[in-house]
Short mmCIF file of C-alpha atoms in Angstrom, two decimals:
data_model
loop_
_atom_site.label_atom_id
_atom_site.label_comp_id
_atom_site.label_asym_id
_atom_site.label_seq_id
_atom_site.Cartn_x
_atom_site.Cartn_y
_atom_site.Cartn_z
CA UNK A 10 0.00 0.00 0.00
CA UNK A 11 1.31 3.61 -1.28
CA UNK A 12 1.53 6.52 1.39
CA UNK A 13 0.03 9.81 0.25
CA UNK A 14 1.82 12.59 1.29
CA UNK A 15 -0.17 14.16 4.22
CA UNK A 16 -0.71 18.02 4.15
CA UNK A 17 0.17 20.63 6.75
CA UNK A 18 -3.43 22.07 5.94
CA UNK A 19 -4.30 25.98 5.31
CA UNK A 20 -3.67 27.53 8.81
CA UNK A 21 -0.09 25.50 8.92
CA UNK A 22 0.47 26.64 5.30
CA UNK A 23 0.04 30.08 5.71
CA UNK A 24 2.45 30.10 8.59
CA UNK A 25 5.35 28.09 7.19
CA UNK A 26 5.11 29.03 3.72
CA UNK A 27 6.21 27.02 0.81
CA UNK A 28 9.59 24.75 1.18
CA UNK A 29 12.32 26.56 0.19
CA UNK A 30 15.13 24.70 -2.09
CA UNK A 31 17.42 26.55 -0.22
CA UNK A 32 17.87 24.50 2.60
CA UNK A 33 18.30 21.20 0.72
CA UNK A 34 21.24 22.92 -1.57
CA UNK A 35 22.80 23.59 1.44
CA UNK A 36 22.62 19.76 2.80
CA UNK A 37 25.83 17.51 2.06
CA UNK A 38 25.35 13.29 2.67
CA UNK A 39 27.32 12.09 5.85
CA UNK A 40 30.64 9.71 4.24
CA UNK A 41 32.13 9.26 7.82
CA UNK A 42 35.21 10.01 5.37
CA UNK A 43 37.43 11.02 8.80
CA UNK A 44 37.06 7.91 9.84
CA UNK A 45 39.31 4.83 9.45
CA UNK A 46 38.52 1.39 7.35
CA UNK A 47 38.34 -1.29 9.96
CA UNK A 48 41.52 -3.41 10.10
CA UNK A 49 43.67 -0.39 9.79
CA UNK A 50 44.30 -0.65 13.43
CA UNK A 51 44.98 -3.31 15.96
CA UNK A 52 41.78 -5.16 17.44
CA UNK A 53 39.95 -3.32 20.08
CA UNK A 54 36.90 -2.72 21.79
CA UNK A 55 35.83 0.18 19.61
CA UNK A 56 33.76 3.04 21.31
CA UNK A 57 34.31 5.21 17.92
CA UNK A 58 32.99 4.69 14.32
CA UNK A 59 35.06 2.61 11.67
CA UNK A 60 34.01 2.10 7.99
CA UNK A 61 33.95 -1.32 6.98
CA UNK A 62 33.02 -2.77 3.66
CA UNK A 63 30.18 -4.39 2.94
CA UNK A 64 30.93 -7.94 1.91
CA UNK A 65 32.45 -8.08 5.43
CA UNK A 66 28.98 -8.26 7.71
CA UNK A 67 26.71 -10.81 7.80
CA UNK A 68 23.35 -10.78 9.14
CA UNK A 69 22.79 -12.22 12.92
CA UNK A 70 21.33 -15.43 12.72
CA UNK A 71 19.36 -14.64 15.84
CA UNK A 72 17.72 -11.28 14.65
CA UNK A 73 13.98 -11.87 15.58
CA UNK A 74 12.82 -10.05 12.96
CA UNK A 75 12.93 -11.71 9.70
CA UNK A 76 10.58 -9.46 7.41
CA UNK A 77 11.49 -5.66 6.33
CA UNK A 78 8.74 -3.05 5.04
CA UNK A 79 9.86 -3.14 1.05
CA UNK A 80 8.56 0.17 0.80
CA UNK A 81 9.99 1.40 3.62
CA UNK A 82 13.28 0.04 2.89
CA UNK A 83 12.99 1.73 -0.76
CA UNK A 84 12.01 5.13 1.34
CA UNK A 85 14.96 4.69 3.66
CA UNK A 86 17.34 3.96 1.03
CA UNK A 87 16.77 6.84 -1.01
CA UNK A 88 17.04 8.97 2.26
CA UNK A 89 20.79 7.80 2.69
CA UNK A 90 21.61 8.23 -1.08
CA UNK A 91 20.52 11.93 -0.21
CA UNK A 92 21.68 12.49 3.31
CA UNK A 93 24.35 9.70 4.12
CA UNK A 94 23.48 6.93 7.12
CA UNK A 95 23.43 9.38 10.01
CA UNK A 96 23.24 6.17 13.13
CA UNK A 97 26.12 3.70 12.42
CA UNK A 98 25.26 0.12 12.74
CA UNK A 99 26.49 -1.64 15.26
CA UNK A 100 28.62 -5.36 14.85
CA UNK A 101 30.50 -7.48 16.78
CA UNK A 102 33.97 -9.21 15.49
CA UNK A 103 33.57 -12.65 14.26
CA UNK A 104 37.23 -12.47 12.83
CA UNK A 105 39.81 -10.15 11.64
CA UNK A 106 37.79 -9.96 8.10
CA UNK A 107 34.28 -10.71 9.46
CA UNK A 108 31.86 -8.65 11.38
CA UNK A 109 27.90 -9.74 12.27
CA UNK A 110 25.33 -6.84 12.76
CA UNK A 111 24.65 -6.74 16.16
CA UNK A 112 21.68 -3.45 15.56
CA UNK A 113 20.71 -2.11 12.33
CA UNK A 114 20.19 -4.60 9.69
CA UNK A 115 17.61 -2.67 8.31
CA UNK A 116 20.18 0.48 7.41
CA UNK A 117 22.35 -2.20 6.34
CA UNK A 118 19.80 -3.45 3.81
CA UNK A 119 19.19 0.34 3.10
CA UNK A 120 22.47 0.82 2.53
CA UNK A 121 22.88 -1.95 0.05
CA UNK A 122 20.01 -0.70 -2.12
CA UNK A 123 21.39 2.82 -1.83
CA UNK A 124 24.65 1.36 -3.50
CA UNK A 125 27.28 2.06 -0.25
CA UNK A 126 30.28 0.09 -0.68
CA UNK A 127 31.27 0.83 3.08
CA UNK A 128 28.77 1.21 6.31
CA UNK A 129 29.95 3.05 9.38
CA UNK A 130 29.29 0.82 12.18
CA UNK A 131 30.45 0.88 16.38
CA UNK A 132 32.21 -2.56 16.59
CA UNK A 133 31.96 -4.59 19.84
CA UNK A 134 35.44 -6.74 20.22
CA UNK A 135 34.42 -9.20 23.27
CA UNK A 136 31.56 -9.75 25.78
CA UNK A 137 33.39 -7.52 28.30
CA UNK A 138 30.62 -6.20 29.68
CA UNK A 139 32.28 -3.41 31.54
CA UNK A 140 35.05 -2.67 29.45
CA UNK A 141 32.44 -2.07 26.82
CA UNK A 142 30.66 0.33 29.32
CA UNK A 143 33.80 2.44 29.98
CA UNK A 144 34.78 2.43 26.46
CA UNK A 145 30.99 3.92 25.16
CA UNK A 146 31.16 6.39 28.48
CA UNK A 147 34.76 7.78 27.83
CA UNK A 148 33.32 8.23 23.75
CA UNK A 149 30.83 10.12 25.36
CA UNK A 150 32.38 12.74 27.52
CA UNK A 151 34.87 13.41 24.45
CA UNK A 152 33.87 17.29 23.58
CA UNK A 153 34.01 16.70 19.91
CA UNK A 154 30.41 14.84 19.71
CA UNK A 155 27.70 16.25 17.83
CA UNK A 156 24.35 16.11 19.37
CA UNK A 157 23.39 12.90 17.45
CA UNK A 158 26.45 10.76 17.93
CA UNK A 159 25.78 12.15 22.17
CA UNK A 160 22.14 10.23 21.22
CA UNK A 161 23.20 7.33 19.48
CA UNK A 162 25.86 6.63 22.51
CA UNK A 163 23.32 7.36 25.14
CA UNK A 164 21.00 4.35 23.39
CA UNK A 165 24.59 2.02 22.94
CA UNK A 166 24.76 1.99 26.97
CA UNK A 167 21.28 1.24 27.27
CA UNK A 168 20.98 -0.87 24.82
CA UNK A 169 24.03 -2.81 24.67
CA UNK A 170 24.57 -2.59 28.77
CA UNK A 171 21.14 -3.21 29.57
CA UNK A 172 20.87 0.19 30.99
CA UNK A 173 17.90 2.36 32.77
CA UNK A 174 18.06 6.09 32.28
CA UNK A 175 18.35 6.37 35.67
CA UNK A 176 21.33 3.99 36.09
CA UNK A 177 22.80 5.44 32.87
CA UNK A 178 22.35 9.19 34.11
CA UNK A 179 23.92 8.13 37.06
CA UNK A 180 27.00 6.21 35.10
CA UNK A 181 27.50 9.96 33.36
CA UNK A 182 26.47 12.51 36.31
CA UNK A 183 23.60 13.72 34.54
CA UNK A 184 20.27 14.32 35.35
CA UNK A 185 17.68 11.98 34.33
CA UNK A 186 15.90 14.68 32.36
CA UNK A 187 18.70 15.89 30.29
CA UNK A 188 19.52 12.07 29.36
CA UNK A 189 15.27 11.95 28.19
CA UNK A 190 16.15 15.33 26.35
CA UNK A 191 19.33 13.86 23.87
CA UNK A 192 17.57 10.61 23.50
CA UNK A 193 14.66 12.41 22.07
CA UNK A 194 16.87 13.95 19.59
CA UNK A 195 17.17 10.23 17.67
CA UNK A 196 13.10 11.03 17.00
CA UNK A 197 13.23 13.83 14.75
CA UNK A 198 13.17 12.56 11.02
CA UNK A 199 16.42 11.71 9.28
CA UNK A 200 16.22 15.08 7.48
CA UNK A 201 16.30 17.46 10.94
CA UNK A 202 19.37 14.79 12.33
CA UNK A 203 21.67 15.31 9.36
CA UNK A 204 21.21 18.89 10.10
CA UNK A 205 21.84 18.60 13.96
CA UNK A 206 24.93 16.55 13.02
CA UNK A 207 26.72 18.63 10.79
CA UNK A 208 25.88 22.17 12.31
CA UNK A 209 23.25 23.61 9.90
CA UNK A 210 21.03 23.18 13.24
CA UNK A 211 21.67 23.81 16.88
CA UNK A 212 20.22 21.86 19.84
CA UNK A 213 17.87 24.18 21.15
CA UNK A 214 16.41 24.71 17.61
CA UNK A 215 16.04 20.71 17.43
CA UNK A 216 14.00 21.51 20.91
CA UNK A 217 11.77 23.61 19.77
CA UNK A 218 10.99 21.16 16.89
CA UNK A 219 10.36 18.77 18.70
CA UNK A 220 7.91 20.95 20.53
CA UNK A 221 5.49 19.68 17.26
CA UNK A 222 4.62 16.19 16.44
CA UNK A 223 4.16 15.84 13.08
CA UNK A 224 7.17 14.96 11.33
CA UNK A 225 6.28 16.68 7.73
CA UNK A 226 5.83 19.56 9.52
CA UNK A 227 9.06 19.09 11.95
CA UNK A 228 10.98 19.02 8.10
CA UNK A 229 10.03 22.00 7.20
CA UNK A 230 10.30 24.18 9.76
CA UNK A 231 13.98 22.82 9.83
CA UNK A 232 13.89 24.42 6.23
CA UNK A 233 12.76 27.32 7.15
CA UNK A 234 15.51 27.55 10.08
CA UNK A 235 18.15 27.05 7.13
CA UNK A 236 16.66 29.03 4.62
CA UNK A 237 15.28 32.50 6.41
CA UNK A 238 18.24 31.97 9.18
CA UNK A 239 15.66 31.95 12.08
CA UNK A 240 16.71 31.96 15.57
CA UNK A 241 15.39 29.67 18.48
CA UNK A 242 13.54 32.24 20.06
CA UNK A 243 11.60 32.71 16.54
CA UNK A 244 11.35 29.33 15.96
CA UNK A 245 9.80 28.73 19.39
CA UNK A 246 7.70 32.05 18.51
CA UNK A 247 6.45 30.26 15.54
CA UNK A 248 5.99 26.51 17.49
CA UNK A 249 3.93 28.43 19.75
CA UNK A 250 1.45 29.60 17.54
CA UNK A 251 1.66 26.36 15.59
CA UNK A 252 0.41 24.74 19.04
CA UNK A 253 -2.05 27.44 19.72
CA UNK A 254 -3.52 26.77 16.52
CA UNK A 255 -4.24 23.26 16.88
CA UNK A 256 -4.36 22.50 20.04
CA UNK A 257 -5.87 25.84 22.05
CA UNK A 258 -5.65 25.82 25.70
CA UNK A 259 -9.23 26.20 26.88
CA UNK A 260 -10.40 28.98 29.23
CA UNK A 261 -13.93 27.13 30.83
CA UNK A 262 -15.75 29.69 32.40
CA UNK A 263 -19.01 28.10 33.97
CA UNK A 264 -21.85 30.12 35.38
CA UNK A 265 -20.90 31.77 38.74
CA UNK A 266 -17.48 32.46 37.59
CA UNK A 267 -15.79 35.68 36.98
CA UNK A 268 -13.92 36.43 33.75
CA UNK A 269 -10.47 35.41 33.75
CA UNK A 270 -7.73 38.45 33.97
CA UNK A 271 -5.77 38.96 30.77
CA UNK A 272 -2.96 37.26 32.88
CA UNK A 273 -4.22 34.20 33.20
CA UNK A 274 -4.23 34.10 28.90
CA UNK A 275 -0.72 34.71 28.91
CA UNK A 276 0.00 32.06 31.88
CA UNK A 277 -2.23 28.99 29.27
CA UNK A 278 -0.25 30.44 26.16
CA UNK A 279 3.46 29.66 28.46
CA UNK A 280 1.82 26.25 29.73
CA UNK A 281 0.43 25.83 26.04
CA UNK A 282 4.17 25.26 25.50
CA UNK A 283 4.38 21.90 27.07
CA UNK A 284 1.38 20.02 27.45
CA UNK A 285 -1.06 19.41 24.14
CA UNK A 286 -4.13 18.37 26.27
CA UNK A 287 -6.94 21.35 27.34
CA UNK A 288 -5.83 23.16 30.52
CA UNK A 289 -8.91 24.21 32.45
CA UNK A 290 -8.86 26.68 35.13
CA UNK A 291 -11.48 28.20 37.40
CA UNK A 292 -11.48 31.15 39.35
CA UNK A 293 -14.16 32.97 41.65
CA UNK A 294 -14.63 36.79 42.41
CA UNK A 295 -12.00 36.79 45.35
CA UNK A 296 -9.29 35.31 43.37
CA UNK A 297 -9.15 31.69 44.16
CA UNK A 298 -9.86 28.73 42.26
CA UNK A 299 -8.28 25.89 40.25
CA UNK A 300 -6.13 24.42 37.62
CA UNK A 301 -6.38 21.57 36.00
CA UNK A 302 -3.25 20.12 33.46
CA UNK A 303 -3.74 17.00 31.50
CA UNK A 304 -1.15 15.33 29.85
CA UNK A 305 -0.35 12.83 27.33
CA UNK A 306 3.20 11.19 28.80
CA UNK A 307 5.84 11.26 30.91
CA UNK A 308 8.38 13.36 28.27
CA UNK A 309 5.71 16.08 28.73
CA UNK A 310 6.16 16.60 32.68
CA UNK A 311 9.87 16.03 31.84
CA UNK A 312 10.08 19.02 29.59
CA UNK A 313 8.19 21.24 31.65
CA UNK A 314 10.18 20.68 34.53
CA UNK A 315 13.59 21.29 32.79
CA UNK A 316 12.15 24.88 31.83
CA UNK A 317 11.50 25.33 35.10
CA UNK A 318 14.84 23.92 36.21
CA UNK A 319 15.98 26.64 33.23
CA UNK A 320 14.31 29.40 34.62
CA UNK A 321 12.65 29.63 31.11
CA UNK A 322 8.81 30.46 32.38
#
């Protein structure tokens, strides 16, 4: 079955405009050409990226999944031929010429339709469990790591150490809410993360796009960051109304109440910014009453709390 294209609709149009071809002329694919060809240095427990050729990996015989999306795999395929694979695979060393995908056989398939004669991949030497750990944590607190290679190691110590976020904010002396803030940053569609990684983007604009859900619409107001050169506080401006517009905190005034002060429309407009379910307050003539907040998921109290934590309402 074919997916149509779905469309931002007239209020969304009128606010982002048409895409501009600017931003994709100024988008490069990802070669990983700084990095070395695997068996260019001696065996090790490898917390970095290597490129290794293709006819080198074999599936995992044990990879539970044994049916791939043709379409998808088409749609994915054509996305690295434009952008590059932006999340190496990951492998483990059968022998000095021989690696078996540990995670990602699906990019690797991608990557073989797309034509890639080498795959970047994080290769795992042994079943040291804990050198693996402090190899993937000393990767991490390297200062040269763009936002999504932080992600993708965040997910490799999880993942591959059988990690909690708590454990694994504890392992790197973060809070438990910044760790939920990178890991979100794998979400964003493969367009937005090619950005992110190679600097057309910076974090907090990646925030703010993630403020809205839909993923067409997460592309192009990436373009229009690129293209018109917006700044975060714009592109949160613009988020904002893109939020109000669909989702409008409601202001329930029931019989017996007094009219709510203009203040109280700018306080649902700020809270607007992090929960997408109505927000219902009441208030009598003397100035006390109630609010109520609904909310869709834990990531939502999470972000709200870091802007407080921020000092950002």
């Amino acid at each position: 079955m074919s997916r149509e294209p779905r469309g931002l609709g007239k209020g969304l149009s009128a606010l982002l405009g048409e895409a501009s071809p600017t931003a994709s002329q100024l988008r490069a694919p990802i070669g990983y050409v700084n990095k070395e060809i695997a068996g260019t240095r001696p065996r090790q427990a490898s917390s970095d990226v290597l490129r290794i050729p293709m006819e080198m990996i074999e599936a995992n015989p044990f990879q539970p999944r044994m049916s791939f999306d043709q379409e998808a795999l088409e749609e994915l395929a054509a996305s690295i031929k434009s952008l590059g694979l932006i999340q190496p695979i990951t492998v483990r060393r059968i022998s000095d010429v021989r690696y078996q995908i540990i995670s990602g056989e699906r990019r690797y398939k991608a990557c073989s339709m797309a034509g890639m004669s080498m795959i970047p991949a994080y290769v795992r030497d042994a079943d040291d469990q804990g050198m693996l750990e402090m190899a993937i944590v000393e990767n991490i607190q390297r200062e040269n790591l763009d936002p999504i290679e932080t992600a993708v190691s965040y997910r490799r110590l999880m993942e591959e150490c059988n990690l909690t976020q708590d454990q694994m904010a504890d392992r790197l002396g973060k809070k438990r809410v910044t760790v939920t803030n990178i890991l979100r940053l794998l979400k964003l569609p493969a367009k937005v993360q090619h950005d992110l990684k190679v600097g057309l983007l910076s974090v907090g604009h990646a925030k703010a796009i993630l403020g809205v859900e839909d993923k067409a619409v997460q592309e192009q107001l990436c373009d229009l960051v690129l293209a018109d050169g917006l700044s975060v506080r714009q592109l949160e401006a613009l988020v904002r109304k893109i939020q109000l517009g669909d989702r409008p905190p409601q202001k329930k005034v029931s019989a017996g109440q007094s009219e709510l002060p203009e203040s109280f429309g700018r306080l649902l407009g700020h809270m607007g910014k992090f929960f997408t379910k109505d927000i219902s307050v009441k208030r009598n003539a003397s100035g006390k009453g109630t609010m109520t907040i609904k909310f869709d998921s834990d990531e939502e109290i999470d972000r709200f709390l870091e802007a407080l934590d921020n000092a950002q309402i």
